[in-house]
Amino acid sequence: MIDLRSDTVTTPDDEMREASRTADVGDDVYGEDPTVNDLERRAAEAVGKEAALFVPTGTMGNQVAARVHTDRGQEVLAERESHVVKYELGGLAQHSGLQVRLLDGGPRGIPTPEQVHEEYVEEDAHRPGTGLLCLENTHNSKGGVAIAPEKIADTAAAARDRGVPVHLDGARVFNAAVALDVPVTQITDHVDSVMFCLSKGLGAPIGSVLAGSEEFVERARRTRKLFGGGMRQVGVIAGPGRCALENVSDLAADHEHARALADGLADLPELSVQEPETNIVLVDVAETGTDVETVLERCREAGVLGTRFGPTTIRFCTHRDVDRGDVETAVDAIAGVVG
């Protein structure tokens, strides 16, 4: 089975398994796990922040950041198709008592500075005000688009002009940096906090990182405990996470495979394929005359897994466990399904 549902399906390689087996461990709630401490130091350096915090999931990282940056009842400005809006079970409201003001980020999912200024709400006797701007890069729902650093900078600057902190959901921010051929710090320097996943394209079996200032991370550590994320001898999963940090350059191969997949599927007249910028390929199957669920089931029977991503859209995602041969096999299999 060629699994293209997500880059979360990767399995740890031998180096990661050995890193887990041999990791020095301690109680991380007491700050005594040396492997976790080293991972957090390296991760902070990687994204140009003062400090970092290891969290079990990207969703927890985003939710912790929102809780730390805001006061209850405040509004969060977020793109209407962003992960924190669509895929985190209303966590902003449930965990932090926040209201969300939706911004239309257009085809690339990045709100403009003008939108930030227009939708900003001043705190007064009747309104709690705007407490946070959330951005996303790459933008998952838009097809893994890599948003340029200057776009992040301009929109973030508009928030800061209003005294509003900026959090970046950078689950795949290293994909963005590789695709744009820029240091990741050119993206992360413009935000107050950033979350990135070790368990997606970088290939770790578990874990994400939340980074920001030392003061922010100190508060985030306490909030992580509140959210149930205080962990003990967690070096056994932080060890593979350290290995994952060394895999950034490998993301270019995932992007190449995505382009090859898109090119192959684009040759099929029944499919409309969005040109990928990173490792996500969106395919519209409306012209097949068959609904998405049926196409996915037939793909599964042919040995290829994808994900429903809209009324007529399927998402295919390349990753470390997929090579060029797998891509070619997948194209042939899908051609047999829709042809």
mmCIF file of C-alpha atoms in Angstrom:
data_model
loop_
_atom_site.group_PDB
_atom_site.id
_atom_site.type_symbol
_atom_site.label_atom_id
_atom_site.label_comp_id
_atom_site.label_asym_id
_atom_site.label_seq_id
_atom_site.Cartn_x
_atom_site.Cartn_y
_atom_site.Cartn_z
ATOM 1 C CA MET A 1 0.000 0.000 0.000
ATOM 2 C CA ILE A 2 1.333 3.435 -1.000
ATOM 3 C CA ASP A 3 0.144 5.721 1.782
ATOM 4 C CA LEU A 4 -0.247 9.304 0.585
ATOM 5 C CA ARG A 5 -2.812 10.375 3.175
ATOM 6 C CA SER A 6 -0.351 12.552 5.103
ATOM 7 C CA ASP A 7 3.292 13.039 5.990
ATOM 8 C CA THR A 8 2.302 12.014 9.524
ATOM 9 C CA VAL A 9 2.324 8.342 8.500
ATOM 10 C CA THR A 10 6.110 8.046 8.303
ATOM 11 C CA THR A 11 7.721 5.356 10.437
ATOM 12 C CA PRO A 12 10.916 5.987 12.442
ATOM 13 C CA ASP A 13 14.114 4.880 10.709
ATOM 14 C CA ASP A 14 16.840 2.786 12.330
ATOM 15 C CA GLU A 15 18.707 5.877 13.550
ATOM 16 C CA MET A 16 15.597 7.166 15.299
ATOM 17 C CA ARG A 17 14.883 3.811 16.899
ATOM 18 C CA GLU A 18 18.450 3.623 18.176
ATOM 19 C CA ALA A 19 18.236 7.198 19.464
ATOM 20 C CA SER A 20 15.146 6.212 21.419
ATOM 21 C CA ARG A 21 16.790 3.092 22.833
ATOM 22 C CA THR A 22 19.940 4.869 24.004
ATOM 23 C CA ALA A 23 18.484 8.222 25.114
ATOM 24 C CA ASP A 24 19.583 9.650 28.449
ATOM 25 C CA VAL A 25 16.395 10.345 30.377
ATOM 26 C CA GLY A 26 15.119 12.150 33.439
ATOM 27 C CA ASP A 27 11.866 13.629 34.686
ATOM 28 C CA ASP A 28 11.018 16.397 32.256
ATOM 29 C CA VAL A 29 8.412 17.988 34.544
ATOM 30 C CA TYR A 30 11.355 18.724 36.837
ATOM 31 C CA GLY A 31 13.384 19.852 33.820
ATOM 32 C CA GLU A 32 15.779 16.953 34.312
ATOM 33 C CA ASP A 33 15.591 15.084 31.008
ATOM 34 C CA PRO A 34 18.899 15.856 29.251
ATOM 35 C CA THR A 35 17.706 14.654 25.854
ATOM 36 C CA VAL A 36 14.642 16.881 25.957
ATOM 37 C CA ASN A 37 16.692 19.841 27.148
ATOM 38 C CA ASP A 38 19.131 19.381 24.281
ATOM 39 C CA LEU A 39 16.313 19.029 21.748
ATOM 40 C CA GLU A 40 14.701 22.227 22.988
ATOM 41 C CA ARG A 41 18.010 24.096 22.793
ATOM 42 C CA ARG A 42 18.661 22.908 19.239
ATOM 43 C CA ALA A 43 15.097 23.611 18.149
ATOM 44 C CA ALA A 44 15.192 27.164 19.511
ATOM 45 C CA GLU A 45 18.430 27.819 17.643
ATOM 46 C CA ALA A 46 16.987 26.363 14.456
ATOM 47 C CA VAL A 47 14.113 28.857 14.343
ATOM 48 C CA GLY A 48 16.019 31.771 15.862
ATOM 49 C CA LYS A 49 14.165 32.002 19.167
ATOM 50 C CA GLU A 50 15.438 32.330 22.746
ATOM 51 C CA ALA A 51 13.827 29.155 24.026
ATOM 52 C CA ALA A 52 11.657 26.219 23.019
ATOM 53 C CA LEU A 53 9.283 23.692 24.555
ATOM 54 C CA PHE A 54 8.753 20.075 23.467
ATOM 55 C CA VAL A 55 5.040 19.227 23.198
ATOM 56 C CA PRO A 56 3.299 15.978 22.232
ATOM 57 C CA THR A 57 1.377 17.452 19.278
ATOM 58 C CA GLY A 58 1.194 20.462 17.026
ATOM 59 C CA THR A 59 -2.362 21.152 18.126
ATOM 60 C CA MET A 60 -1.236 21.331 21.752
ATOM 61 C CA GLY A 61 1.551 23.705 20.728
ATOM 62 C CA ASN A 62 -0.878 26.042 18.971
ATOM 63 C CA GLN A 63 -3.368 25.917 21.825
ATOM 64 C CA VAL A 64 -0.725 26.549 24.476
ATOM 65 C CA ALA A 65 0.527 29.539 22.500
ATOM 66 C CA ALA A 66 -2.970 31.001 22.241
ATOM 67 C CA ARG A 67 -3.549 30.588 25.969
ATOM 68 C CA VAL A 68 -0.238 32.250 26.875
ATOM 69 C CA HIS A 69 -0.599 35.195 24.506
ATOM 70 C CA THR A 70 -4.177 36.152 25.396
ATOM 71 C CA ASP A 71 -6.718 36.926 28.079
ATOM 72 C CA ARG A 72 -10.034 35.124 28.174
ATOM 73 C CA GLY A 73 -12.723 36.610 25.973
ATOM 74 C CA GLN A 74 -10.332 38.326 23.599
ATOM 75 C CA GLU A 75 -10.586 37.939 19.849
ATOM 76 C CA VAL A 76 -8.122 36.000 17.712
ATOM 77 C CA LEU A 77 -7.604 36.997 14.111
ATOM 78 C CA ALA A 78 -7.199 33.833 12.029
ATOM 79 C CA GLU A 79 -7.485 32.869 8.380
ATOM 80 C CA ARG A 80 -10.816 31.156 7.765
ATOM 81 C CA GLU A 81 -9.274 27.967 6.325
ATOM 82 C CA SER A 82 -6.406 27.737 8.809
ATOM 83 C CA HIS A 83 -5.649 24.655 10.877
ATOM 84 C CA VAL A 84 -6.438 26.344 14.191
ATOM 85 C CA VAL A 85 -9.915 27.115 12.857
ATOM 86 C CA LYS A 86 -10.767 23.943 10.911
ATOM 87 C CA TYR A 87 -8.952 21.098 12.611
ATOM 88 C CA GLU A 88 -8.477 21.805 16.308
ATOM 89 C CA LEU A 89 -12.002 21.115 17.607
ATOM 90 C CA GLY A 90 -12.731 24.710 18.565
ATOM 91 C CA GLY A 91 -9.838 24.624 20.993
ATOM 92 C CA LEU A 92 -9.395 28.387 21.030
ATOM 93 C CA ALA A 93 -12.853 28.687 22.578
ATOM 94 C CA GLN A 94 -12.785 25.519 24.663
ATOM 95 C CA HIS A 95 -9.322 25.873 26.198
ATOM 96 C CA SER A 96 -8.871 29.631 26.360
ATOM 97 C CA GLY A 97 -12.312 31.216 26.111
ATOM 98 C CA LEU A 98 -11.352 33.054 22.939
ATOM 99 C CA GLN A 99 -13.479 34.370 20.100
ATOM 100 C CA VAL A 100 -12.273 33.983 16.515
ATOM 101 C CA ARG A 101 -12.608 36.717 13.929
ATOM 102 C CA LEU A 102 -12.168 35.062 10.538
ATOM 103 C CA LEU A 103 -10.080 36.651 7.793
ATOM 104 C CA ASP A 104 -10.197 35.614 4.149
ATOM 105 C CA GLY A 105 -6.600 34.993 3.163
ATOM 106 C CA GLY A 106 -7.381 34.437 -0.499
ATOM 107 C CA PRO A 107 -5.872 31.618 -2.576
ATOM 108 C CA ARG A 108 -2.660 31.583 -0.539
ATOM 109 C CA GLY A 109 -4.192 31.833 2.910
ATOM 110 C CA ILE A 110 -2.330 34.937 4.059
ATOM 111 C CA PRO A 111 -4.382 37.903 5.325
ATOM 112 C CA THR A 112 -3.237 41.343 4.223
ATOM 113 C CA PRO A 113 -2.012 44.093 6.551
ATOM 114 C CA GLU A 114 -5.118 46.070 5.595
ATOM 115 C CA GLN A 115 -7.355 43.247 6.793
ATOM 116 C CA VAL A 116 -5.545 43.117 10.120
ATOM 117 C CA HIS A 117 -6.025 46.859 10.629
ATOM 118 C CA GLU A 118 -9.676 46.722 9.552
ATOM 119 C CA GLU A 119 -10.589 43.764 11.764
ATOM 120 C CA TYR A 120 -8.622 44.848 14.826
ATOM 121 C CA VAL A 121 -10.871 45.639 17.779
ATOM 122 C CA GLU A 122 -9.799 48.099 20.448
ATOM 123 C CA GLU A 123 -10.412 47.053 24.032
ATOM 124 C CA ASP A 124 -12.994 49.220 25.779
ATOM 125 C CA ALA A 125 -15.747 48.985 28.377
ATOM 126 C CA HIS A 126 -17.840 46.820 26.064
ATOM 127 C CA ARG A 127 -15.376 44.764 24.027
ATOM 128 C CA PRO A 128 -12.434 42.597 25.093
ATOM 129 C CA GLY A 129 -10.341 43.596 22.097
ATOM 130 C CA THR A 130 -8.015 41.731 19.752
ATOM 131 C CA GLY A 131 -5.473 39.591 21.581
ATOM 132 C CA LEU A 132 -3.670 37.543 18.923
ATOM 133 C CA LEU A 133 -3.025 37.084 15.225
ATOM 134 C CA CYS A 134 -2.489 33.483 14.047
ATOM 135 C CA LEU A 135 -0.768 32.799 10.731
ATOM 136 C CA GLU A 136 0.050 29.493 9.019
ATOM 137 C CA ASN A 137 2.980 28.470 6.778
ATOM 138 C CA THR A 138 2.820 26.262 4.817
ATOM 139 C CA HIS A 139 -0.930 26.608 4.542
ATOM 140 C CA ASN A 140 -2.401 23.127 4.619
ATOM 141 C CA SER A 141 -5.913 23.775 3.318
ATOM 142 C CA LYS A 142 -4.625 25.870 0.423
ATOM 143 C CA GLY A 143 -2.488 22.974 -0.787
ATOM 144 C CA GLY A 144 0.748 23.375 1.128
ATOM 145 C CA VAL A 145 1.549 26.785 -0.339
ATOM 146 C CA ALA A 146 4.816 28.301 0.861
ATOM 147 C CA ILE A 147 4.151 31.862 1.953
ATOM 148 C CA ALA A 148 7.036 34.248 1.322
ATOM 149 C CA PRO A 149 8.800 35.811 4.324
ATOM 150 C CA GLU A 150 7.910 39.338 3.226
ATOM 151 C CA LYS A 151 4.195 38.471 3.258
ATOM 152 C CA ILE A 152 4.502 37.119 6.794
ATOM 153 C CA ALA A 153 6.518 40.182 7.770
ATOM 154 C CA ASP A 154 4.023 42.696 6.403
ATOM 155 C CA THR A 155 0.981 41.084 7.996
ATOM 156 C CA ALA A 156 2.757 40.538 11.307
ATOM 157 C CA ALA A 157 3.909 44.159 11.327
ATOM 158 C CA ALA A 158 0.303 45.316 11.037
ATOM 159 C CA ALA A 159 -0.576 43.341 14.158
ATOM 160 C CA ARG A 160 2.414 44.622 16.066
ATOM 161 C CA ASP A 161 1.477 48.178 15.119
ATOM 162 C CA ARG A 162 -1.672 47.512 17.142
ATOM 163 C CA GLY A 163 0.201 45.865 20.001
ATOM 164 C CA VAL A 164 -1.072 42.407 19.062
ATOM 165 C CA PRO A 165 1.285 39.391 19.328
ATOM 166 C CA VAL A 166 1.669 37.019 16.390
ATOM 167 C CA HIS A 167 1.778 33.225 16.508
ATOM 168 C CA LEU A 168 2.806 31.131 13.530
ATOM 169 C CA ASP A 169 1.409 27.659 13.041
ATOM 170 C CA GLY A 170 4.532 26.436 11.299
ATOM 171 C CA ALA A 171 3.703 22.741 11.339
ATOM 172 C CA ARG A 172 5.474 22.528 7.963
ATOM 173 C CA VAL A 173 7.489 25.748 8.130
ATOM 174 C CA PHE A 174 10.667 23.924 7.137
ATOM 175 C CA ASN A 175 8.891 22.783 3.969
ATOM 176 C CA ALA A 176 8.208 26.441 3.253
ATOM 177 C CA ALA A 177 11.809 27.440 3.845
ATOM 178 C CA VAL A 178 13.157 24.662 1.616
ATOM 179 C CA ALA A 179 10.675 25.428 -1.158
ATOM 180 C CA LEU A 180 11.516 29.140 -1.042
ATOM 181 C CA ASP A 181 15.247 28.434 -0.618
ATOM 182 C CA VAL A 182 15.547 30.751 2.380
ATOM 183 C CA PRO A 183 16.708 30.201 5.967
ATOM 184 C CA VAL A 184 13.719 29.346 8.116
ATOM 185 C CA THR A 185 14.590 32.303 10.354
ATOM 186 C CA GLN A 186 13.621 34.648 7.526
ATOM 187 C CA ILE A 187 10.084 33.433 8.191
ATOM 188 C CA THR A 188 10.135 32.986 11.961
ATOM 189 C CA ASP A 189 11.929 36.235 12.814
ATOM 190 C CA HIS A 190 8.705 38.136 12.164
ATOM 191 C CA VAL A 191 6.528 36.332 14.719
ATOM 192 C CA ASP A 192 6.470 36.201 18.511
ATOM 193 C CA SER A 193 6.029 32.446 18.698
ATOM 194 C CA VAL A 194 6.159 29.518 16.305
ATOM 195 C CA MET A 195 5.117 25.886 16.473
ATOM 196 C CA PHE A 196 6.623 23.308 14.157
ATOM 197 C CA CYS A 197 6.080 19.558 13.882
ATOM 198 C CA LEU A 198 8.806 16.964 14.151
ATOM 199 C CA SER A 199 6.286 14.248 13.262
ATOM 200 C CA LYS A 200 5.387 15.355 9.725
ATOM 201 C CA GLY A 201 7.940 15.699 6.941
ATOM 202 C CA LEU A 202 10.882 15.515 9.338
ATOM 203 C CA GLY A 203 9.880 11.949 10.148
ATOM 204 C CA ALA A 204 9.847 11.673 13.944
ATOM 205 C CA PRO A 205 7.242 9.293 15.395
ATOM 206 C CA ILE A 206 5.856 11.890 17.799
ATOM 207 C CA GLY A 207 6.261 15.460 18.935
ATOM 208 C CA SER A 208 6.283 19.137 18.039
ATOM 209 C CA VAL A 209 8.110 22.207 19.304
ATOM 210 C CA LEU A 210 6.806 25.577 20.467
ATOM 211 C CA ALA A 211 9.387 28.379 20.458
ATOM 212 C CA GLY A 212 9.535 32.019 21.493
ATOM 213 C CA SER A 213 11.087 34.263 24.097
ATOM 214 C CA GLU A 214 12.343 32.862 27.386
ATOM 215 C CA GLU A 215 9.450 34.508 29.224
ATOM 216 C CA PHE A 216 6.928 33.092 26.762
ATOM 217 C CA VAL A 217 8.321 29.553 27.042
ATOM 218 C CA GLU A 218 8.390 29.723 30.834
ATOM 219 C CA ARG A 219 4.674 30.509 30.824
ATOM 220 C CA ALA A 220 4.054 27.950 28.091
ATOM 221 C CA ARG A 221 5.674 25.223 30.181
ATOM 222 C CA ARG A 222 3.166 25.858 32.960
ATOM 223 C CA THR A 223 0.281 25.907 30.476
ATOM 224 C CA ARG A 224 1.474 22.667 28.890
ATOM 225 C CA LYS A 225 1.135 21.048 32.320
ATOM 226 C CA LEU A 226 -2.381 22.475 32.645
ATOM 227 C CA PHE A 227 -3.312 20.956 29.272
ATOM 228 C CA GLY A 228 -2.023 17.536 30.318
ATOM 229 C CA GLY A 229 1.262 17.734 28.442
ATOM 230 C CA GLY A 230 3.666 17.422 31.359
ATOM 231 C CA MET A 231 5.748 14.336 30.552
ATOM 232 C CA ARG A 232 8.293 12.320 32.501
ATOM 233 C CA GLN A 233 11.158 10.257 31.019
ATOM 234 C CA VAL A 234 10.372 11.651 27.617
ATOM 235 C CA GLY A 235 13.875 11.472 26.184
ATOM 236 C CA VAL A 236 12.818 8.227 24.533
ATOM 237 C CA ILE A 237 10.717 10.283 22.099
ATOM 238 C CA ALA A 238 12.855 13.423 22.150
ATOM 239 C CA GLY A 239 15.806 11.373 20.873
ATOM 240 C CA PRO A 240 14.114 10.670 17.527
ATOM 241 C CA GLY A 241 13.070 14.323 17.519
ATOM 242 C CA ARG A 242 16.719 15.364 17.560
ATOM 243 C CA CYS A 243 17.317 13.114 14.577
ATOM 244 C CA ALA A 244 14.375 14.729 12.809
ATOM 245 C CA LEU A 245 16.001 18.155 13.058
ATOM 246 C CA GLU A 246 18.760 16.815 10.827
ATOM 247 C CA ASN A 247 16.296 15.879 8.066
ATOM 248 C CA VAL A 248 15.373 19.363 6.837
ATOM 249 C CA SER A 249 17.376 19.110 3.618
ATOM 250 C CA ASP A 250 15.571 15.864 2.753
ATOM 251 C CA LEU A 251 12.307 17.763 2.334
ATOM 252 C CA ALA A 252 13.415 18.838 -1.139
ATOM 253 C CA ALA A 253 12.997 15.235 -2.304
ATOM 254 C CA ASP A 254 9.417 15.185 -0.991
ATOM 255 C CA HIS A 255 8.715 18.323 -3.016
ATOM 256 C CA GLU A 256 10.216 16.769 -6.146
ATOM 257 C CA HIS A 257 8.076 13.676 -5.674
ATOM 258 C CA ALA A 258 4.968 15.837 -5.240
ATOM 259 C CA ARG A 259 5.696 17.610 -8.513
ATOM 260 C CA ALA A 260 6.202 14.284 -10.269
ATOM 261 C CA LEU A 261 2.915 13.011 -8.852
ATOM 262 C CA ALA A 262 1.106 16.178 -9.912
ATOM 263 C CA ASP A 263 2.594 16.052 -13.418
ATOM 264 C CA GLY A 264 1.550 12.442 -13.841
ATOM 265 C CA LEU A 265 -1.992 13.027 -12.629
ATOM 266 C CA ALA A 266 -2.338 16.224 -14.667
ATOM 267 C CA ASP A 267 -1.987 14.111 -17.814
ATOM 268 C CA LEU A 268 -5.269 12.409 -16.945
ATOM 269 C CA PRO A 269 -8.125 14.417 -18.528
ATOM 270 C CA GLU A 270 -10.565 13.415 -15.788
ATOM 271 C CA LEU A 271 -8.509 15.184 -13.095
ATOM 272 C CA SER A 272 -7.750 18.808 -12.328
ATOM 273 C CA VAL A 273 -4.510 19.127 -10.369
ATOM 274 C CA GLN A 274 -3.222 22.119 -8.417
ATOM 275 C CA GLU A 275 0.481 22.626 -9.041
ATOM 276 C CA PRO A 276 2.220 21.836 -5.750
ATOM 277 C CA GLU A 277 4.732 24.132 -4.081
ATOM 278 C CA THR A 278 5.764 21.687 -1.376
ATOM 279 C CA ASN A 279 4.679 18.121 -0.584
ATOM 280 C CA ILE A 280 0.887 18.431 -0.875
ATOM 281 C CA VAL A 281 -1.007 17.700 -4.094
ATOM 282 C CA LEU A 282 -4.695 18.666 -4.372
ATOM 283 C CA VAL A 283 -6.684 16.829 -7.029
ATOM 284 C CA ASP A 284 -10.211 17.716 -8.128
ATOM 285 C CA VAL A 285 -12.142 14.643 -9.259
ATOM 286 C CA ALA A 286 -15.393 16.369 -10.277
ATOM 287 C CA GLU A 287 -14.928 15.495 -13.957
ATOM 288 C CA THR A 288 -14.709 11.786 -13.202
ATOM 289 C CA GLY A 289 -18.448 11.715 -12.626
ATOM 290 C CA THR A 290 -17.786 9.835 -9.374
ATOM 291 C CA ASP A 291 -17.919 11.146 -5.830
ATOM 292 C CA VAL A 292 -14.769 11.584 -3.741
ATOM 293 C CA GLU A 293 -15.485 8.691 -1.390
ATOM 294 C CA THR A 294 -15.892 6.251 -4.263
ATOM 295 C CA VAL A 295 -12.690 7.423 -5.942
ATOM 296 C CA LEU A 296 -10.803 7.072 -2.659
ATOM 297 C CA GLU A 297 -12.174 3.573 -2.102
ATOM 298 C CA ARG A 298 -11.185 2.515 -5.604
ATOM 299 C CA CYS A 299 -7.738 4.019 -5.090
ATOM 300 C CA ARG A 300 -7.425 2.036 -1.881
ATOM 301 C CA GLU A 301 -8.360 -1.139 -3.703
ATOM 302 C CA ALA A 302 -5.667 -0.267 -6.249
ATOM 303 C CA GLY A 303 -3.082 0.173 -3.497
ATOM 304 C CA VAL A 304 -3.024 3.966 -2.986
ATOM 305 C CA LEU A 305 -4.328 5.924 -0.007
ATOM 306 C CA GLY A 306 -5.380 9.563 -0.106
ATOM 307 C CA THR A 307 -7.510 11.917 1.996
ATOM 308 C CA ARG A 308 -10.850 13.585 1.283
ATOM 309 C CA PHE A 309 -10.170 17.301 1.291
ATOM 310 C CA GLY A 310 -13.396 18.829 0.037
ATOM 311 C CA PRO A 311 -16.609 18.014 -1.810
ATOM 312 C CA THR A 312 -14.669 17.052 -4.956
ATOM 313 C CA THR A 313 -11.057 17.229 -3.783
ATOM 314 C CA ILE A 314 -8.509 14.625 -2.712
ATOM 315 C CA ARG A 315 -5.225 15.424 -0.999
ATOM 316 C CA PHE A 316 -2.133 13.352 -1.680
ATOM 317 C CA CYS A 317 0.913 14.035 0.476
ATOM 318 C CA THR A 318 4.457 12.848 -0.242
ATOM 319 C CA HIS A 319 6.916 12.054 2.558
ATOM 320 C CA ARG A 320 10.078 10.226 3.609
ATOM 321 C CA ASP A 321 8.580 6.766 3.138
ATOM 322 C CA VAL A 322 7.644 7.433 -0.504
ATOM 323 C CA ASP A 323 10.203 7.240 -3.306
ATOM 324 C CA ARG A 324 10.034 8.042 -7.016
ATOM 325 C CA GLY A 325 9.076 4.471 -7.853
ATOM 326 C CA ASP A 326 6.141 4.680 -5.453
ATOM 327 C CA VAL A 327 5.016 7.878 -7.148
ATOM 328 C CA GLU A 328 5.111 6.295 -10.590
ATOM 329 C CA THR A 329 3.206 3.261 -9.309
ATOM 330 C CA ALA A 330 0.619 5.537 -7.686
ATOM 331 C CA VAL A 331 0.076 7.478 -10.921
ATOM 332 C CA ASP A 332 -0.486 4.265 -12.835
ATOM 333 C CA ALA A 333 -2.885 2.965 -10.194
ATOM 334 C CA ILE A 334 -4.917 6.180 -10.084
ATOM 335 C CA ALA A 335 -5.013 6.273 -13.895
ATOM 336 C CA GLY A 336 -6.592 2.846 -13.793
ATOM 337 C CA VAL A 337 -9.190 4.069 -11.328
ATOM 338 C CA VAL A 338 -10.320 7.190 -13.172
ATOM 339 C CA GLY A 339 -9.556 6.195 -16.764
#
